[in-house]
mmCIF file of N, CA and C in Angstrom:
data_model
loop_
_atom_site.group_PDB
_atom_site.id
_atom_site.type_symbol
_atom_site.label_atom_id
_atom_site.label_comp_id
_atom_site.label_asym_id
_atom_site.label_seq_id
_atom_site.Cartn_x
_atom_site.Cartn_y
_atom_site.Cartn_z
ATOM 1 N N MET K 292 0.693 23.850 -10.988
ATOM 2 C CA MET K 292 -0.306 23.419 -10.280
ATOM 3 C C MET K 292 -0.039 23.872 -9.025
ATOM 4 N N SER K 293 -1.193 24.036 -8.308
ATOM 5 C CA SER K 293 -1.028 24.735 -6.784
ATOM 6 C C SER K 293 -0.993 22.875 -6.113
ATOM 7 N N HIS K 294 -0.658 23.153 -4.733
ATOM 8 C CA HIS K 294 -0.561 22.503 -3.914
ATOM 9 C C HIS K 294 -2.178 21.547 -3.829
ATOM 10 N N ASP K 295 -2.913 22.419 -3.783
ATOM 11 C CA ASP K 295 -4.624 21.546 -3.896
ATOM 12 C C ASP K 295 -4.382 21.113 -5.123
ATOM 13 N N ALA K 296 -4.328 21.067 -6.231
ATOM 14 C CA ALA K 296 -4.194 20.536 -7.628
ATOM 15 C C ALA K 296 -3.344 18.878 -6.828
ATOM 16 N N SER K 297 -2.181 18.935 -6.386
ATOM 17 C CA SER K 297 -1.129 18.263 -6.598
ATOM 18 C C SER K 297 -1.964 16.754 -5.773
ATOM 19 N N GLN K 298 -3.044 16.763 -4.403
ATOM 20 C CA GLN K 298 -4.023 16.356 -4.290
ATOM 21 C C GLN K 298 -4.899 15.810 -4.955
ATOM 22 N N THR K 299 -5.423 16.502 -5.934
ATOM 23 C CA THR K 299 -6.166 15.847 -6.704
ATOM 24 C C THR K 299 -5.743 14.484 -7.744
ATOM 25 N N HIS K 300 -4.467 14.546 -8.076
ATOM 26 C CA HIS K 300 -3.885 13.696 -8.829
ATOM 27 C C HIS K 300 -2.681 13.157 -7.479
ATOM 28 N N PRO K 301 -2.602 11.831 -7.173
ATOM 29 C CA PRO K 301 -1.823 11.569 -5.701
ATOM 30 C C PRO K 301 -0.291 11.764 -6.468
ATOM 31 N N ILE K 302 0.709 12.183 -5.129
ATOM 32 C CA ILE K 302 2.245 11.860 -5.420
ATOM 33 C C ILE K 302 2.725 10.405 -5.860
ATOM 34 N N THR K 303 3.426 9.976 -6.917
ATOM 35 C CA THR K 303 3.748 9.369 -7.516
ATOM 36 C C THR K 303 5.377 9.047 -7.141
ATOM 37 N N VAL K 304 5.768 8.079 -6.435
ATOM 38 C CA VAL K 304 7.189 7.902 -6.213
ATOM 39 C C VAL K 304 8.187 6.533 -6.872
ATOM 40 N N LEU K 305 8.630 6.838 -7.764
ATOM 41 C CA LEU K 305 9.095 5.692 -7.776
ATOM 42 C C LEU K 305 10.296 5.105 -7.917
ATOM 43 N N SER K 306 10.589 4.253 -6.751
ATOM 44 C CA SER K 306 11.912 3.167 -7.081
ATOM 45 C C SER K 306 12.126 2.627 -7.991
ATOM 46 N N VAL K 307 13.326 3.335 -8.711
ATOM 47 C CA VAL K 307 14.014 3.094 -9.799
ATOM 48 C C VAL K 307 15.455 2.310 -9.970
ATOM 49 N N GLY K 308 15.867 0.885 -10.104
ATOM 50 C CA GLY K 308 17.179 0.480 -10.636
ATOM 51 C C GLY K 308 17.273 -0.409 -9.081
ATOM 52 N N HIS K 309 16.229 -0.952 -8.412
ATOM 53 C CA HIS K 309 16.449 -1.471 -7.142
ATOM 54 C C HIS K 309 15.709 -3.005 -7.247
ATOM 55 N N CYS K 310 16.670 -3.458 -6.314
ATOM 56 C CA CYS K 310 16.371 -4.965 -6.298
ATOM 57 C C CYS K 310 14.728 -5.186 -5.131
ATOM 58 N N THR K 311 14.290 -6.184 -5.510
ATOM 59 C CA THR K 311 13.103 -5.984 -4.586
ATOM 60 C C THR K 311 13.396 -5.850 -3.443
ATOM 61 N N PRO K 312 13.940 -6.446 -2.160
ATOM 62 C CA PRO K 312 14.134 -5.975 -1.508
ATOM 63 C C PRO K 312 14.204 -4.426 -0.748
ATOM 64 N N ASP K 313 15.446 -3.960 -1.602
ATOM 65 C CA ASP K 313 15.213 -2.888 -1.285
ATOM 66 C C ASP K 313 14.162 -1.955 -1.980
ATOM 67 N N ALA K 314 13.451 -2.512 -2.608
ATOM 68 C CA ALA K 314 12.654 -1.638 -3.296
ATOM 69 C C ALA K 314 10.543 -1.531 -2.214
ATOM 70 N N TRP K 315 11.277 -2.309 -1.871
ATOM 71 C CA TRP K 315 10.460 -2.767 -0.280
ATOM 72 C C TRP K 315 10.704 -2.193 0.300
ATOM 73 N N MET K 316 11.514 -2.087 1.090
ATOM 74 C CA MET K 316 12.105 -1.320 2.581
ATOM 75 C C MET K 316 11.794 0.853 1.721
ATOM 76 N N LEU K 317 12.064 1.011 0.423
ATOM 77 C CA LEU K 317 11.482 2.051 0.259
ATOM 78 C C LEU K 317 10.616 2.784 0.345
ATOM 79 N N ARG K 318 10.052 1.961 -0.637
ATOM 80 C CA ARG K 318 8.443 2.325 -0.207
ATOM 81 C C ARG K 318 7.529 1.845 1.364
ATOM 82 N N THR K 319 8.590 1.858 2.014
ATOM 83 C CA THR K 319 7.965 1.764 3.477
ATOM 84 C C THR K 319 8.625 2.841 4.000
ATOM 85 N N ALA K 320 9.792 3.108 3.678
ATOM 86 C CA ALA K 320 10.313 4.541 4.215
ATOM 87 C C ALA K 320 9.684 5.822 3.558
ATOM 88 N N VAL K 321 9.216 6.001 2.488
ATOM 89 C CA VAL K 321 8.216 6.957 2.100
ATOM 90 C C VAL K 321 7.052 6.599 2.753
ATOM 91 N N GLN K 322 6.217 5.928 2.391
ATOM 92 C CA GLN K 322 4.921 6.102 2.720
ATOM 93 C C GLN K 322 4.491 5.974 4.366
ATOM 94 N N ARG K 323 6.320 6.328 5.112
ATOM 95 C CA ARG K 323 5.507 6.964 6.516
ATOM 96 C C ARG K 323 6.072 8.427 6.533
ATOM 97 N N VAL K 324 6.961 8.908 5.362
ATOM 98 C CA VAL K 324 6.684 10.142 5.118
ATOM 99 C C VAL K 324 5.876 11.300 4.428
ATOM 100 N N LEU K 325 5.437 10.076 3.588
ATOM 101 C CA LEU K 325 4.016 10.528 2.451
ATOM 102 C C LEU K 325 3.511 9.333 2.240
ATOM 103 N N PRO K 326 2.227 9.435 3.369
ATOM 104 C CA PRO K 326 1.103 8.152 3.600
ATOM 105 C C PRO K 326 0.720 8.023 2.381
ATOM 106 N N ASP K 327 0.239 9.055 1.923
ATOM 107 C CA ASP K 327 -0.638 8.827 0.606
ATOM 108 C C ASP K 327 -0.036 8.650 -1.211
ATOM 109 N N ALA K 328 0.805 8.165 -0.901
ATOM 110 C CA ALA K 328 1.733 8.326 -2.221
ATOM 111 C C ALA K 328 1.663 7.096 -2.186
ATOM 112 N N GLU K 329 1.362 6.973 -4.367
ATOM 113 C CA GLU K 329 1.662 5.632 -4.596
ATOM 114 C C GLU K 329 3.021 5.602 -4.816
ATOM 115 N N VAL K 330 3.518 4.393 -4.686
ATOM 116 C CA VAL K 330 4.950 3.394 -4.942
ATOM 117 C C VAL K 330 5.024 2.674 -5.524
ATOM 118 N N HIS K 331 5.740 2.598 -6.441
ATOM 119 C CA HIS K 331 6.046 1.441 -7.309
ATOM 120 C C HIS K 331 7.455 1.462 -8.105
ATOM 121 N N PRO K 332 8.400 0.424 -7.766
ATOM 122 C CA PRO K 332 9.346 -0.645 -8.311
ATOM 123 C C PRO K 332 9.599 0.091 -9.727
ATOM 124 N N VAL K 333 10.473 0.141 -10.160
ATOM 125 C CA VAL K 333 10.610 0.112 -12.048
ATOM 126 C C VAL K 333 12.074 -0.039 -12.161
ATOM 127 N N ASN K 334 11.846 -1.015 -13.274
ATOM 128 C CA ASN K 334 12.918 -1.349 -13.809
ATOM 129 C C ASN K 334 13.393 -2.341 -15.077
ATOM 130 N N ASP K 335 13.064 -0.655 -15.645
ATOM 131 C CA ASP K 335 13.433 -1.013 -17.156
ATOM 132 C C ASP K 335 12.810 0.359 -17.655
ATOM 133 N N GLU K 336 13.626 0.859 -18.750
ATOM 134 C CA GLU K 336 13.612 1.899 -18.789
ATOM 135 C C GLU K 336 11.871 2.726 -19.850
ATOM 136 N N GLU K 337 11.622 1.769 -20.801
ATOM 137 C CA GLU K 337 9.995 1.689 -21.313
ATOM 138 C C GLU K 337 9.473 2.074 -20.278
ATOM 139 N N ASP K 338 9.105 0.994 -19.327
ATOM 140 C CA ASP K 338 8.496 1.003 -17.845
ATOM 141 C C ASP K 338 8.630 2.756 -17.523
ATOM 142 N N LEU K 339 9.640 2.847 -17.278
ATOM 143 C CA LEU K 339 10.234 4.556 -16.774
ATOM 144 C C LEU K 339 9.559 5.395 -17.538
ATOM 145 N N ARG K 340 10.229 5.720 -18.545
ATOM 146 C CA ARG K 340 9.667 6.473 -19.686
ATOM 147 C C ARG K 340 7.556 6.740 -19.841
ATOM 148 N N GLU K 341 7.216 5.086 -19.568
ATOM 149 C CA GLU K 341 5.557 4.898 -19.948
ATOM 150 C C GLU K 341 5.076 6.040 -18.752
ATOM 151 N N ARG K 342 5.643 5.343 -17.393
ATOM 152 C CA ARG K 342 4.814 5.954 -16.256
ATOM 153 C C ARG K 342 4.894 7.649 -16.223
ATOM 154 N N ILE K 343 5.957 8.022 -16.673
ATOM 155 C CA ILE K 343 6.527 9.670 -16.752
ATOM 156 C C ILE K 343 5.571 10.215 -17.670
ATOM 157 N N ALA K 344 5.398 9.801 -18.762
ATOM 158 C CA ALA K 344 4.309 10.730 -19.948
ATOM 159 C C ALA K 344 3.535 10.291 -19.398
ATOM 160 N N THR K 345 2.565 9.339 -18.631
ATOM 161 C CA THR K 345 1.367 8.930 -18.445
ATOM 162 C C THR K 345 0.937 9.603 -16.824
ATOM 163 N N SER K 346 1.938 10.100 -15.864
ATOM 164 C CA SER K 346 1.744 10.168 -14.473
ATOM 165 C C SER K 346 0.975 12.518 -15.038
ATOM 166 N N LYS K 347 -0.251 12.711 -13.890
ATOM 167 C CA LYS K 347 -1.029 13.348 -13.990
ATOM 168 C C LYS K 347 -0.408 14.955 -12.457
ATOM 169 N N GLY K 348 0.031 13.327 -12.149
ATOM 170 C CA GLY K 348 0.556 13.969 -10.313
ATOM 171 C C GLY K 348 1.471 14.272 -10.337
ATOM 172 N N PRO K 349 2.565 14.868 -9.157
ATOM 173 C CA PRO K 349 3.802 14.804 -9.041
ATOM 174 C C PRO K 349 4.588 13.819 -9.181
ATOM 175 N N MET K 350 5.494 13.899 -9.217
ATOM 176 C CA MET K 350 6.515 12.379 -9.611
ATOM 177 C C MET K 350 7.606 12.489 -9.394
ATOM 178 N N VAL K 351 8.323 11.416 -8.267
ATOM 179 C CA VAL K 351 9.840 11.871 -7.511
ATOM 180 C C VAL K 351 10.057 10.644 -8.239
ATOM 181 N N LEU K 352 11.110 11.007 -8.520
ATOM 182 C CA LEU K 352 11.728 9.591 -8.709
ATOM 183 C C LEU K 352 13.188 8.809 -7.393
ATOM 184 N N LEU K 353 13.286 7.864 -7.047
ATOM 185 C CA LEU K 353 14.691 7.253 -6.169
ATOM 186 C C LEU K 353 15.445 6.457 -6.709
ATOM 187 N N VAL K 354 16.665 7.014 -7.323
ATOM 188 C CA VAL K 354 17.333 6.174 -7.902
ATOM 189 C C VAL K 354 18.072 5.536 -7.647
ATOM 190 N N ASN K 355 19.043 4.172 -7.850
ATOM 191 C CA ASN K 355 19.608 3.392 -7.166
ATOM 192 C C ASN K 355 20.581 4.334 -8.141
ATOM 193 N N ARG K 356 22.051 3.801 -7.226
ATOM 194 C CA ARG K 356 23.118 4.353 -7.914
ATOM 195 C C ARG K 356 23.607 3.391 -8.830
ATOM 196 N N LEU K 357 23.501 2.031 -8.667
ATOM 197 C CA LEU K 357 24.016 0.623 -9.282
ATOM 198 C C LEU K 357 22.709 0.086 -10.066
ATOM 199 N N LEU K 358 22.298 0.600 -11.317
ATOM 200 C CA LEU K 358 20.829 -0.159 -11.674
ATOM 201 C C LEU K 358 20.710 -1.540 -11.590
ATOM 202 N N ASP K 359 19.772 -1.822 -10.895
ATOM 203 C CA ASP K 359 19.439 -3.374 -11.793
ATOM 204 C C ASP K 359 18.242 -3.160 -12.182
ATOM 205 N N GLY K 360 18.671 -3.990 -13.425
ATOM 206 C CA GLY K 360 17.561 -4.167 -14.229
ATOM 207 C C GLY K 360 17.490 -3.610 -15.716
ATOM 208 N N ARG K 361 16.845 -3.362 -16.534
ATOM 209 C CA ARG K 361 16.632 -3.021 -17.970
ATOM 210 C C ARG K 361 17.489 -1.867 -18.234
ATOM 211 N N PHE K 362 18.437 -0.490 -18.366
ATOM 212 C CA PHE K 362 18.616 0.971 -18.248
ATOM 213 C C PHE K 362 19.459 0.706 -19.048
ATOM 214 N N PRO K 363 19.654 1.536 -20.452
ATOM 215 C CA PRO K 363 20.536 2.400 -21.157
ATOM 216 C C PRO K 363 22.096 2.762 -20.391
ATOM 217 N N HIS K 364 21.387 2.938 -19.130
ATOM 218 C CA HIS K 364 22.505 4.100 -18.660
ATOM 219 C C HIS K 364 23.457 3.372 -18.053
ATOM 220 N N GLY K 365 24.905 3.682 -17.796
ATOM 221 C CA GLY K 365 26.316 3.357 -16.646
ATOM 222 C C GLY K 365 25.820 3.176 -15.930
ATOM 223 N N ASP K 366 24.835 3.661 -14.910
ATOM 224 C CA ASP K 366 24.659 3.773 -13.188
ATOM 225 C C ASP K 366 23.316 4.883 -13.577
ATOM 226 N N GLY K 367 22.617 5.019 -12.128
ATOM 227 C CA GLY K 367 22.009 6.212 -11.713
ATOM 228 C C GLY K 367 22.402 7.389 -11.887
ATOM 229 N N ILE K 368 23.319 7.681 -11.545
ATOM 230 C CA ILE K 368 23.567 9.462 -12.179
ATOM 231 C C ILE K 368 23.880 9.684 -13.635
ATOM 232 N N GLU K 369 23.789 8.407 -14.514
ATOM 233 C CA GLU K 369 23.353 9.062 -16.431
ATOM 234 C C GLU K 369 21.939 9.022 -16.407
ATOM 235 N N LEU K 370 21.438 8.054 -15.694
ATOM 236 C CA LEU K 370 19.814 8.116 -15.672
ATOM 237 C C LEU K 370 19.246 9.526 -14.858
ATOM 238 N N ILE K 371 19.902 9.961 -14.072
ATOM 239 C CA ILE K 371 19.052 11.254 -13.878
ATOM 240 C C ILE K 371 19.493 12.130 -14.685
ATOM 241 N N GLU K 372 20.926 12.603 -14.966
ATOM 242 C CA GLU K 372 20.534 13.725 -16.085
ATOM 243 C C GLU K 372 19.957 13.080 -17.392
ATOM 244 N N ALA K 373 19.765 12.270 -17.907
ATOM 245 C CA ALA K 373 18.880 12.380 -18.901
ATOM 246 C C ALA K 373 17.761 12.367 -18.700
ATOM 247 N N HIS K 374 17.479 12.562 -17.416
ATOM 248 C CA HIS K 374 16.029 12.780 -17.224
ATOM 249 C C HIS K 374 15.731 13.762 -16.326
ATOM 250 N N ALA K 375 17.010 14.549 -16.572
ATOM 251 C CA ALA K 375 17.235 16.268 -15.703
ATOM 252 C C ALA K 375 16.608 17.106 -16.605
ATOM 253 N N GLY K 376 15.843 18.315 -16.392
ATOM 254 C CA GLY K 376 14.766 19.498 -16.964
ATOM 255 C C GLY K 376 13.246 18.359 -17.476
ATOM 256 N N GLY K 377 12.890 17.526 -16.799
ATOM 257 C CA GLY K 377 11.982 17.060 -16.553
ATOM 258 C C GLY K 377 10.649 17.514 -15.663
ATOM 259 N N PRO K 378 9.670 16.772 -15.957
ATOM 260 C CA PRO K 378 8.544 16.783 -15.307
ATOM 261 C C PRO K 378 8.527 16.794 -13.636
ATOM 262 N N VAL K 379 9.881 15.337 -13.800
ATOM 263 C CA VAL K 379 10.232 14.801 -12.358
ATOM 264 C C VAL K 379 11.325 15.541 -11.236
ATOM 265 N N ALA K 380 10.683 14.939 -10.165
ATOM 266 C CA ALA K 380 12.172 15.426 -9.297
ATOM 267 C C ALA K 380 13.311 13.766 -9.406
ATOM 268 N N THR K 381 14.238 13.789 -9.114
ATOM 269 C CA THR K 381 14.867 12.534 -9.142
ATOM 270 C C THR K 381 15.855 12.531 -8.395
ATOM 271 N N LEU K 382 16.526 11.789 -7.438
ATOM 272 C CA LEU K 382 17.562 11.745 -6.408
ATOM 273 C C LEU K 382 17.974 10.424 -6.123
ATOM 274 N N LEU K 383 19.336 10.807 -5.887
ATOM 275 C CA LEU K 383 19.524 9.207 -6.198
ATOM 276 C C LEU K 383 19.630 9.293 -4.386
ATOM 277 N N ILE K 384 19.976 7.484 -4.279
ATOM 278 C CA ILE K 384 19.579 6.605 -3.290
ATOM 279 C C ILE K 384 20.719 6.091 -3.406
ATOM 280 N N SER K 385 21.915 6.810 -2.996
ATOM 281 C CA SER K 385 23.147 5.768 -2.118
ATOM 282 C C SER K 385 24.023 6.709 -0.741
ATOM 283 N N ASN K 386 24.615 5.795 -0.077
ATOM 284 C CA ASN K 386 25.597 6.366 0.837
ATOM 285 C C ASN K 386 26.862 7.162 0.642
ATOM 286 N N LEU K 387 27.438 7.277 -0.671
ATOM 287 C CA LEU K 387 28.148 7.776 -0.888
ATOM 288 C C LEU K 387 28.119 8.596 -1.372
ATOM 289 N N ASP K 388 28.971 10.194 -0.785
ATOM 290 C CA ASP K 388 28.726 11.447 -0.830
ATOM 291 C C ASP K 388 28.923 12.001 -2.060
ATOM 292 N N ALA K 389 30.267 11.428 -2.587
ATOM 293 C CA ALA K 389 30.582 11.672 -4.287
ATOM 294 C C ALA K 389 29.735 11.438 -5.044
ATOM 295 N N SER K 390 28.998 10.470 -4.815
ATOM 296 C CA SER K 390 28.314 9.992 -5.873
ATOM 297 C C SER K 390 26.502 11.637 -5.697
ATOM 298 N N GLN K 391 26.409 11.513 -4.254
ATOM 299 C CA GLN K 391 25.475 12.553 -4.036
ATOM 300 C C GLN K 391 25.804 14.085 -4.700
ATOM 301 N N VAL K 392 27.158 14.018 -4.323
ATOM 302 C CA VAL K 392 27.502 15.271 -5.322
ATOM 303 C C VAL K 392 27.337 15.593 -7.169
ATOM 304 N N ALA K 393 27.316 14.019 -7.314
ATOM 305 C CA ALA K 393 27.609 13.824 -9.034
ATOM 306 C C ALA K 393 26.029 14.317 -9.590
ATOM 307 N N ALA K 394 25.160 13.529 -7.921
ATOM 308 C CA ALA K 394 23.853 13.205 -9.096
ATOM 309 C C ALA K 394 23.444 14.736 -9.601
ATOM 310 N N GLU K 395 23.622 15.695 -7.472
ATOM 311 C CA GLU K 395 23.146 16.685 -8.416
ATOM 312 C C GLU K 395 23.579 17.307 -9.147
ATOM 313 N N ALA K 396 24.833 17.542 -10.004
ATOM 314 C CA ALA K 396 25.692 18.286 -10.492
ATOM 315 C C ALA K 396 24.778 17.754 -11.919
ATOM 316 N N ALA K 397 24.315 16.334 -11.962
ATOM 317 C CA ALA K 397 24.005 16.103 -13.052
ATOM 318 C C ALA K 397 21.981 16.172 -13.138
ATOM 319 N N GLY K 398 21.669 17.002 -12.050
ATOM 320 C CA GLY K 398 20.422 17.775 -12.339
ATOM 321 C C GLY K 398 19.183 16.958 -11.290
ATOM 322 N N GLY K 399 19.599 16.369 -10.083
ATOM 323 C CA GLY K 399 19.371 15.905 -9.324
ATOM 324 C C GLY K 399 19.169 16.800 -8.799
ATOM 325 N N VAL K 400 18.067 16.247 -7.322
ATOM 326 C CA VAL K 400 17.758 17.137 -5.786
ATOM 327 C C VAL K 400 18.679 16.231 -4.986
ATOM 328 N N ALA K 401 18.811 16.912 -4.000
ATOM 329 C CA ALA K 401 19.561 16.151 -3.267
ATOM 330 C C ALA K 401 19.002 14.878 -2.785
ATOM 331 N N GLY K 402 19.919 13.868 -2.501
ATOM 332 C CA GLY K 402 19.299 12.479 -2.153
ATOM 333 C C GLY K 402 19.902 12.009 -0.840
ATOM 334 N N PHE K 403 19.476 10.503 -0.987
ATOM 335 C CA PHE K 403 20.746 10.056 0.806
ATOM 336 C C PHE K 403 20.750 9.144 0.411
ATOM 337 N N GLY K 404 21.120 8.209 1.673
ATOM 338 C CA GLY K 404 21.329 6.677 1.399
ATOM 339 C C GLY K 404 20.297 6.131 2.236
ATOM 340 N N LYS K 405 20.451 4.434 1.706
ATOM 341 C CA LYS K 405 19.959 3.783 2.727
ATOM 342 C C LYS K 405 19.901 3.743 4.077
ATOM 343 N N THR K 406 21.200 3.760 4.550
ATOM 344 C CA THR K 406 21.113 3.806 5.871
ATOM 345 C C THR K 406 20.755 5.007 6.992
ATOM 346 N N ALA K 407 20.224 5.682 6.036
ATOM 347 C CA ALA K 407 19.635 7.390 6.399
ATOM 348 C C ALA K 407 18.353 7.488 6.448
ATOM 349 N N LEU K 408 17.611 5.925 5.962
ATOM 350 C CA LEU K 408 15.735 5.850 5.401
ATOM 351 C C LEU K 408 15.731 6.777 6.586
ATOM 352 N N ASN K 409 15.989 6.094 7.977
ATOM 353 C CA ASN K 409 14.551 6.296 8.881
ATOM 354 C C ASN K 409 15.036 8.136 9.777
ATOM 355 N N HIS K 410 16.305 8.692 9.387
ATOM 356 C CA HIS K 410 16.681 10.280 9.580
ATOM 357 C C HIS K 410 15.869 11.415 8.988
ATOM 358 N N ALA K 411 15.235 12.186 10.233
ATOM 359 C CA ALA K 411 14.907 13.042 9.733
ATOM 360 C C ALA K 411 15.004 13.966 8.446
ATOM 361 N N ASP K 412 16.293 14.510 8.160
ATOM 362 C CA ASP K 412 16.777 15.066 7.881
ATOM 363 C C ASP K 412 16.124 14.281 6.237
ATOM 364 N N THR K 413 15.916 12.867 5.762
ATOM 365 C CA THR K 413 15.414 12.670 4.334
ATOM 366 C C THR K 413 14.387 12.388 4.699
ATOM 367 N N ALA K 414 13.251 12.736 5.473
ATOM 368 C CA ALA K 414 11.851 13.180 5.568
ATOM 369 C C ALA K 414 11.730 14.223 4.882
ATOM 370 N N GLU K 415 12.611 15.404 5.227
ATOM 371 C CA GLU K 415 12.765 16.825 4.535
ATOM 372 C C GLU K 415 12.745 16.266 3.168
ATOM 373 N N LYS K 416 14.611 15.604 2.711
ATOM 374 C CA LYS K 416 14.370 16.227 1.670
ATOM 375 C C LYS K 416 13.593 14.857 0.686
ATOM 376 N N LEU K 417 12.855 14.162 1.090
ATOM 377 C CA LEU K 417 11.797 13.647 0.393
ATOM 378 C C LEU K 417 10.045 14.637 0.068
ATOM 379 N N ARG K 418 10.334 15.163 0.608
ATOM 380 C CA ARG K 418 9.087 16.567 1.362
ATOM 381 C C ARG K 418 9.468 17.586 -0.069
ATOM 382 N N ASN K 419 10.704 17.562 -0.117
ATOM 383 C CA ASN K 419 11.733 19.153 -1.113
ATOM 384 C C ASN K 419 11.559 18.484 -2.524
ATOM 385 N N ALA K 420 11.495 17.412 -2.870
ATOM 386 C CA ALA K 420 11.623 16.731 -3.815
ATOM 387 C C ALA K 420 10.197 16.905 -4.182
ATOM 388 N N VAL K 421 9.026 16.380 -3.327
ATOM 389 C CA VAL K 421 7.401 16.140 -3.909
ATOM 390 C C VAL K 421 7.459 17.673 -4.238
ATOM 391 N N GLU K 422 7.833 19.250 -3.314
ATOM 392 C CA GLU K 422 7.651 20.199 -3.578
ATOM 393 C C GLU K 422 7.939 20.676 -4.703
ATOM 394 N N ILE K 423 9.117 19.859 -5.671
ATOM 395 C CA ILE K 423 9.706 20.604 -6.897
ATOM 396 C C ILE K 423 8.967 19.584 -8.381
ATOM 397 N N ALA K 424 8.930 18.384 -7.603
ATOM 398 C CA ALA K 424 7.759 17.998 -9.103
ATOM 399 C C ALA K 424 6.587 18.321 -8.966
ATOM 400 N N THR K 425 5.747 18.998 -7.985
ATOM 401 C CA THR K 425 4.961 19.040 -8.179
ATOM 402 C C THR K 425 5.209 20.852 -9.348
ATOM 403 N N SER K 426 5.915 21.222 -9.021
ATOM 404 C CA SER K 426 6.626 23.250 -9.596
ATOM 405 C C SER K 426 6.776 22.295 -10.964
ATOM 406 N N ARG K 427 7.659 22.067 -10.909
ATOM 407 C CA ARG K 427 7.904 20.958 -12.772
ATOM 408 C C ARG K 427 6.619 20.496 -13.276
ATOM 409 N N ARG K 428 5.753 20.048 -12.623
ATOM 410 C CA ARG K 428 4.093 19.092 -12.922
ATOM 411 C C ARG K 428 3.567 20.518 -14.130
ATOM 412 N N SER K 429 3.849 21.844 -12.660
ATOM 413 C CA SER K 429 3.185 22.767 -12.966
ATOM 414 C C SER K 429 3.593 23.738 -13.779
ATOM 415 N N ALA K 430 4.900 23.744 -14.942
ATOM 416 C CA ALA K 430 5.404 24.537 -15.530
ATOM 417 C C ALA K 430 4.953 24.717 -16.874
#
C-alpha cells in the first residue's frame, strides 16, 4: 500500500491494555501527532484480534507493559511477541528501558513511556510506527 492508499483507509491506533484515564491521555497525545488517526481503547484479546482482522488501513498498537483487561498474555511484551510478524506495528508504553529492549527483541518497534508523551522523540516514534504499519499492510 502506498502512502496515498493509506489516506483512503485511516490510520487506526489502538491503546491496548490501558486503564481508562491512560487510554484518554494516549488518545490526546496521539491525535496531536496524527490528527486524522482513529484512536480506540482495547481491553480484551477477542476485540483486539477482531479489530486487526477487519482493519483495512495501517494499524498501530500502543501496548501497556502491565495489561489491564482480559488477555491471555502475562504482560505487554508477551502480547507484542504474539502479534509479531503480523500486519500491525506494536510498540510498548513503558518508562522502563529494560522493558523497551525486551519489547523490541520480541518484535515491537521503538516505544516510549507515559512520561515522554509530549517529547519530540515520541512524535517521531509514532510516525515511524505508522510507516512500518503501512509497509506491513501492503506486504
